[in-house]
Coordinates of C-alpha atoms and ligand atoms in Angstrom, one line a residue:
M20 CA 81.3 125.8 109.1
R21 CA 82.5 124.8 112.5
V22 CA 86.1 125.4 113.7
V23 CA 86.9 124.1 117.1
R24 CA 89.9 123.3 119.3
G25 CA 89.0 119.7 120.4
R26 CA 88.5 119.6 124.1
R27 CA 90.0 116.2 124.4
S28 CA 92.9 116.5 122.0
G29 CA 93.6 120.2 121.8
V30 CA 93.8 119.9 118.0
V31 CA 92.1 122.4 115.7
I32 CA 89.3 120.8 113.7
A33 CA 87.3 122.4 110.9
V34 CA 84.2 121.0 109.2
A35 CA 82.7 122.9 106.3
V36 CA 79.3 122.2 104.7
H37 CA 79.2 123.9 101.3
S38 CA 75.8 122.8 100.1
T39 CA 73.0 120.5 101.1
Q40 CA 70.8 121.4 98.1
A41 CA 71.0 117.9 96.5
G42 CA 71.2 116.1 99.8
P43 CA 73.4 115.9 102.9
A44 CA 77.0 117.2 102.4
I45 CA 79.6 114.5 101.8
G46 CA 83.4 114.7 101.8
G47 CA 86.4 113.1 103.3
C48 CA 88.3 113.8 106.5
R49 CA 91.7 115.1 105.8
I50 CA 94.4 114.9 108.5
K51 CA 97.2 117.3 107.7
S52 CA 99.3 119.9 109.4
Y53 CA 99.1 123.6 108.3
P54 CA 101.4 126.5 108.9
D55 CA 98.5 128.4 110.5
W56 CA 95.0 127.2 111.4
R57 CA 93.6 129.9 109.0
D58 CA 95.3 128.0 106.1
G59 CA 93.4 124.9 107.2
V60 CA 90.2 126.8 107.2
D61 CA 90.8 128.2 103.7
D62 CA 91.6 124.6 102.6
V63 CA 88.5 123.0 104.1
V64 CA 86.3 125.7 102.4
R65 CA 87.8 125.1 99.0
L66 CA 87.7 121.4 99.4
A67 CA 84.1 121.4 100.5
R68 CA 83.0 123.5 97.5
A69 CA 84.8 121.1 95.1
M70 CA 82.9 118.2 96.7
T71 CA 79.6 119.8 95.8
E72 CA 80.6 119.9 92.1
K73 CA 82.1 116.4 92.4
A74 CA 78.8 114.9 93.8
A75 CA 76.7 116.8 91.2
L76 CA 78.9 115.6 88.3
A77 CA 78.7 112.0 89.6
R78 CA 74.9 112.3 89.9
L79 CA 75.0 111.5 93.6
P80 CA 72.2 112.8 95.9
H81 CA 74.6 114.8 98.0
G82 CA 76.1 118.3 98.4
G83 CA 79.7 118.9 99.3
G84 CA 81.5 119.1 102.7
K85 CA 84.9 118.4 104.1
A86 CA 86.6 117.9 107.5
V87 CA 90.2 118.8 108.3
I88 CA 92.1 117.7 111.4
M89 CA 95.0 120.2 111.5
D90 CA 97.7 118.2 113.1
A91 CA 99.2 115.1 111.4
D92 CA 101.5 114.4 114.4
A93 CA 98.7 114.3 116.9
V94 CA 97.3 111.1 115.5
L95 CA 100.5 109.1 115.3
D96 CA 99.8 107.5 118.7
E97 CA 96.7 105.3 118.7
R98 CA 95.3 106.7 122.0
D99 CA 95.8 110.3 120.9
R100 CA 94.2 109.4 117.6
L101 CA 91.1 108.2 119.3
L102 CA 90.9 111.5 121.3
V103 CA 91.0 113.5 118.0
L104 CA 88.4 111.3 116.4
E105 CA 86.1 111.7 119.4
D106 CA 86.5 115.5 119.0
L107 CA 85.7 115.3 115.3
A108 CA 82.7 113.0 116.0
E109 CA 81.3 115.5 118.4
V110 CA 81.4 118.2 115.7
I111 CA 79.9 115.9 113.1
T112 CA 77.1 114.9 115.5
S113 CA 76.3 118.5 116.2
L114 CA 75.6 119.1 112.5
D115 CA 72.6 116.8 112.8
G116 CA 73.2 114.7 109.6
A117 CA 74.1 117.7 107.4
Y118 CA 77.6 116.3 106.9
L119 CA 78.7 112.7 106.2
T120 CA 82.4 111.9 106.3
G121 CA 84.7 109.5 104.5
P122 CA 88.4 108.8 104.2
D123 CA 90.8 111.3 102.7
I124 CA 94.5 112.0 102.9
G125 CA 95.7 110.9 106.3
S126 CA 92.6 109.0 107.4
T127 CA 91.8 105.3 107.0
P128 CA 88.9 102.8 107.0
A129 CA 89.8 102.0 110.6
D130 CA 89.2 105.7 111.5
M131 CA 85.9 105.6 109.6
E132 CA 84.8 102.6 111.7
I133 CA 85.4 104.6 114.9
L134 CA 83.7 107.7 113.5
H135 CA 80.7 105.6 112.3
R136 CA 80.3 104.2 115.8
L137 CA 80.7 107.5 117.5
T138 CA 78.3 109.4 115.2
G139 CA 75.7 106.7 114.8
G140 CA 76.4 106.0 111.2
L141 CA 77.6 109.3 109.6
A142 CA 80.8 107.8 108.1
F143 CA 81.5 105.9 104.8
C144 CA 84.2 103.4 104.0
R145 CA 84.4 101.3 107.1
P146 CA 86.4 98.1 106.5
E147 CA 84.4 95.5 104.6
S148 CA 84.7 93.2 107.6
S149 CA 82.7 95.7 109.6
G150 CA 80.0 96.1 106.9
G151 CA 81.4 99.1 105.1
S152 CA 82.6 99.4 101.5
G153 CA 86.3 99.6 102.6
N154 CA 89.2 101.5 101.2
S155 CA 88.0 103.8 98.4
S156 CA 91.4 104.0 96.6
T157 CA 90.8 101.1 94.2
A158 CA 87.5 102.7 93.0
T159 CA 89.2 106.1 92.8
A160 CA 92.0 104.7 90.7
R161 CA 89.4 103.0 88.4
G162 CA 87.7 106.3 87.9
V163 CA 91.0 108.0 87.1
L164 CA 91.8 105.4 84.5
A165 CA 88.3 105.9 82.9
A166 CA 88.9 109.6 82.8
L167 CA 92.3 109.1 81.3
D168 CA 91.1 106.8 78.6
A169 CA 88.4 109.2 77.6
A170 CA 90.7 112.3 77.7
A171 CA 93.5 110.5 75.8
D172 CA 91.0 109.6 73.1
H173 CA 90.0 113.2 72.9
V174 CA 93.5 114.6 72.8
F175 CA 95.6 112.0 71.1
G176 CA 93.1 109.9 69.2
T177 CA 91.8 106.4 69.9
G178 CA 94.1 103.6 71.1
A179 CA 97.1 105.9 71.7
L180 CA 97.4 105.2 75.4
A181 CA 99.9 102.4 75.2
D182 CA 102.6 104.6 73.6
L183 CA 102.3 107.5 75.9
R184 CA 104.9 108.9 78.3
V185 CA 103.2 109.4 81.6
G186 CA 104.3 111.1 84.8
V187 CA 102.5 110.2 88.0
I188 CA 103.0 112.7 90.8
G189 CA 102.6 110.9 94.1
Y190 CA 103.0 107.1 94.6
G191 CA 100.4 106.9 97.4
S192 CA 97.3 104.9 97.7
V193 CA 95.7 106.0 94.4
G194 CA 98.8 107.1 92.5
R195 CA 100.4 103.7 92.8
L196 CA 97.4 101.8 91.4
V197 CA 97.1 104.2 88.4
A198 CA 100.9 104.1 87.8
D199 CA 101.2 100.3 88.0
E200 CA 98.2 99.8 85.7
L201 CA 99.5 102.3 83.1
A202 CA 102.9 100.6 83.1
A203 CA 101.1 97.2 82.7
R204 CA 99.3 98.6 79.6
G205 CA 102.7 99.6 78.0
C206 CA 103.0 103.2 78.9
A207 CA 106.4 104.6 79.9
V208 CA 105.7 105.7 83.5
T209 CA 107.8 107.9 85.7
T210 CA 106.7 108.5 89.3
G211 CA 108.0 110.2 92.4
D212 CA 106.9 110.7 96.0
L213 CA 108.0 112.8 98.9
D214 CA 108.1 109.4 100.8
G215 CA 111.3 107.9 99.4
S216 CA 110.6 104.5 101.0
R217 CA 108.1 103.9 98.2
R218 CA 110.8 103.8 95.6
A219 CA 111.6 100.1 95.7
T220 CA 107.9 99.1 95.2
A221 CA 107.7 101.5 92.2
E222 CA 110.8 100.2 90.6
A223 CA 109.7 96.6 91.1
A224 CA 106.5 97.4 89.2
G225 CA 108.7 98.6 86.3
L226 CA 108.4 102.3 86.8
T227 CA 111.1 104.9 86.6
W228 CA 111.5 106.7 89.9
S229 CA 112.4 110.4 89.8
T230 CA 113.3 112.8 92.6
E231 CA 112.9 115.7 90.1
D232 CA 109.9 117.9 89.9
L233 CA 107.8 116.0 87.4
L234 CA 105.8 119.2 86.5
D235 CA 108.9 120.4 84.6
E236 CA 109.5 117.3 82.7
E237 CA 108.2 116.4 79.3
F238 CA 105.3 114.0 79.3
D239 CA 102.3 113.3 77.2
V240 CA 100.2 112.9 80.3
L241 CA 100.7 114.1 83.8
V242 CA 98.7 112.5 86.7
P243 CA 98.6 114.6 89.8
A244 CA 98.0 112.1 92.6
A245 CA 99.4 113.9 95.7
V246 CA 98.2 116.9 97.7
G247 CA 96.5 119.7 95.7
G248 CA 97.7 123.2 94.7
L249 CA 100.5 122.1 92.5
L250 CA 99.4 124.1 89.5
S251 CA 100.0 127.8 90.2
E252 CA 100.0 130.5 87.5
E253 CA 103.8 130.3 87.1
R254 CA 103.9 126.5 87.0
A255 CA 101.1 126.4 84.5
R256 CA 103.2 128.7 82.2
T257 CA 106.2 126.3 82.2
C258 CA 104.5 123.0 82.5
R259 CA 105.2 120.7 79.5
A260 CA 102.6 118.0 79.6
R261 CA 99.8 117.9 76.9
L262 CA 97.2 116.4 79.1
I263 CA 96.7 116.6 82.9
V264 CA 94.3 114.3 84.6
G265 CA 94.5 113.0 88.1
P266 CA 92.7 112.5 91.4
A267 CA 94.4 115.1 93.6
N268 CA 91.8 117.5 95.0
N269 CA 92.1 121.2 94.1
Q270 CA 95.0 121.0 91.7
L271 CA 94.8 124.6 90.7
T272 CA 95.9 127.3 93.1
H273 CA 93.4 129.6 91.5
D274 CA 90.6 129.4 88.9
D275 CA 92.5 131.6 86.4
V276 CA 95.1 128.8 86.1
A277 CA 92.6 126.9 84.0
S278 CA 92.7 129.6 81.4
T279 CA 96.5 129.7 81.3
L280 CA 96.6 125.9 80.7
H281 CA 93.9 126.2 78.0
E282 CA 95.7 129.0 76.2
R283 CA 98.9 127.0 76.2
G284 CA 97.0 124.1 74.6
I285 CA 97.3 121.9 77.6
T286 CA 94.1 119.9 78.3
W287 CA 93.3 119.8 82.0
V288 CA 90.6 117.4 83.2
P289 CA 89.0 118.9 86.4
D290 CA 89.8 116.9 89.5
V291 CA 86.2 117.0 90.5
V292 CA 85.5 114.6 87.6
A293 CA 88.7 112.5 87.5
G294 CA 88.7 111.8 91.3
A295 CA 85.1 110.8 91.8
G296 CA 85.4 107.0 91.7
G297 CA 85.9 106.6 95.4
I298 CA 82.8 108.6 96.4
I299 CA 80.7 107.0 93.7
H300 CA 81.7 103.5 95.0
A301 CA 81.0 104.4 98.6
V302 CA 77.6 105.9 98.0
C303 CA 76.4 103.3 95.6
R304 CA 77.5 100.4 97.8
E305 CA 76.6 101.7 101.2
E306 CA 73.7 104.0 100.6
L307 CA 72.0 103.2 97.3
G308 CA 72.2 99.5 97.9
L309 CA 73.8 98.7 94.6
T310 CA 76.0 95.6 94.0
E311 CA 79.6 95.7 92.9
E312 CA 78.4 94.8 89.3
E313 CA 75.9 97.6 89.3
T314 CA 78.5 100.1 90.7
T315 CA 81.2 99.5 88.2
P316 CA 79.4 101.2 85.2
R317 CA 78.7 104.2 87.4
I318 CA 82.5 104.6 87.9
S319 CA 83.2 104.0 84.2
A320 CA 80.6 106.7 83.4
I321 CA 83.3 109.1 84.5
G322 CA 84.8 108.6 81.1
T323 CA 81.5 109.7 79.4
T324 CA 81.4 112.7 81.6
V325 CA 85.0 113.6 80.7
T326 CA 84.1 113.3 77.0
E327 CA 81.1 115.5 77.5
I328 CA 83.1 118.2 79.3
L329 CA 86.0 118.2 76.8
T330 CA 83.7 118.3 73.8
G331 CA 81.6 121.0 75.5
A332 CA 84.7 123.0 76.2
R333 CA 86.0 122.7 72.6
D334 CA 82.7 123.5 71.0
G335 CA 81.9 126.3 73.3
G336 CA 85.5 127.8 73.1
T337 CA 85.8 127.6 76.9
T338 CA 87.9 125.8 79.5
P339 CA 87.1 122.3 80.8
Q340 CA 86.7 123.9 84.2
V341 CA 83.9 126.2 82.9
A342 CA 82.3 123.3 81.0
A343 CA 82.4 121.1 84.1
R344 CA 80.7 123.8 86.2
D345 CA 78.0 124.2 83.6
L346 CA 77.5 120.5 83.5
A347 CA 77.4 120.2 87.4
A348 CA 74.8 123.0 87.5
R349 CA 72.7 121.1 85.0
R350 CA 73.0 117.8 86.8
T351 CA 72.1 119.3 90.2
A352 CA 68.9 120.7 88.7
V353 CA 67.9 117.1 87.7
P354 CA 68.6 114.8 90.7
A355 CA 69.3 111.2 89.8
Ligands
LIG12 N1 88.4 111.6 99.7 C1 87.2 111.4 99.0 C2 87.0 112.4 97.9 O1 87.7 113.5 97.9 C3 86.0 111.6 99.9 C4 85.2 110.4 100.1 C5 85.3 109.1 99.6 C6 84.1 110.7 100.8 C7 84.5 108.2 99.9 C8 83.1 109.7 101.1 C9 83.3 108.4 100.6 O2 86.2 112.3 97.0

């Protein structure tokens, strides 16, 4: 783990490498403000650990890592943004290839292009026009939908998706793709986002916009697609969805929350499975040299993994979280 105050930008940057057992650590670069730099350090450690599981479950030859730039305002101006990215690139380069970055909340393919150049190739998801695999949101959304299809089959029975009431928390780059697609398939979709300017687009796509806390509303399926940590012990006790599946990283504030959801009969699909589409796409296209056609089944395979986890949890009388960890451990032991 490296924590530095960037010498050009003055911004605190943390990079965590959780594991390099299966290969170099991979994980996105999050740009986000924190109340205290220590909160950012806690966050980057938890996010990096989750990436190790995510890569293992997706059978990618990588461990988990993450980078956090702890000041969302410091990157608003283009010139300041470059200074911050130069500071981050210096940290990444100093890790000698142990950490590969990619986009995450707050960072873009344009940032990845800069980081790729400054680090000599240690960044995924540059724009396609520059030879990268581009924005990972579409692939992430496809993975969420594969997870959702499989989980809905498991919980509600085959073919039930069209009649479901779905709440999508966050109408950002991934949330909007998932929400729009579910509405197109006939689900009654409600969404909301802290950014109220997204409302018109959502309503134009036929969604219901809500400024209420969607965790408290009654849905068949809840899709967390905003920042993590929304499911605390208290919220898990009052939440009214039957199935929770979405791409937000680190949805639970604590591991025990998985047991609370399980005891209440709520099926929670771990985010490390549901949110893996983006990273699968980036690694398959940019590193493993697969075509788009060859990559698609690897993203759809998220559905098979979800079924395996939910069946394993049911048969073993355990939570999907424990079942996912077991499966990740088994998949790490046998590299793809
Ligand atoms: N934000 C992505 C995730 O959490 C990280 C990522 C995507 C990293 C694509 C590399 C390539 O999975």
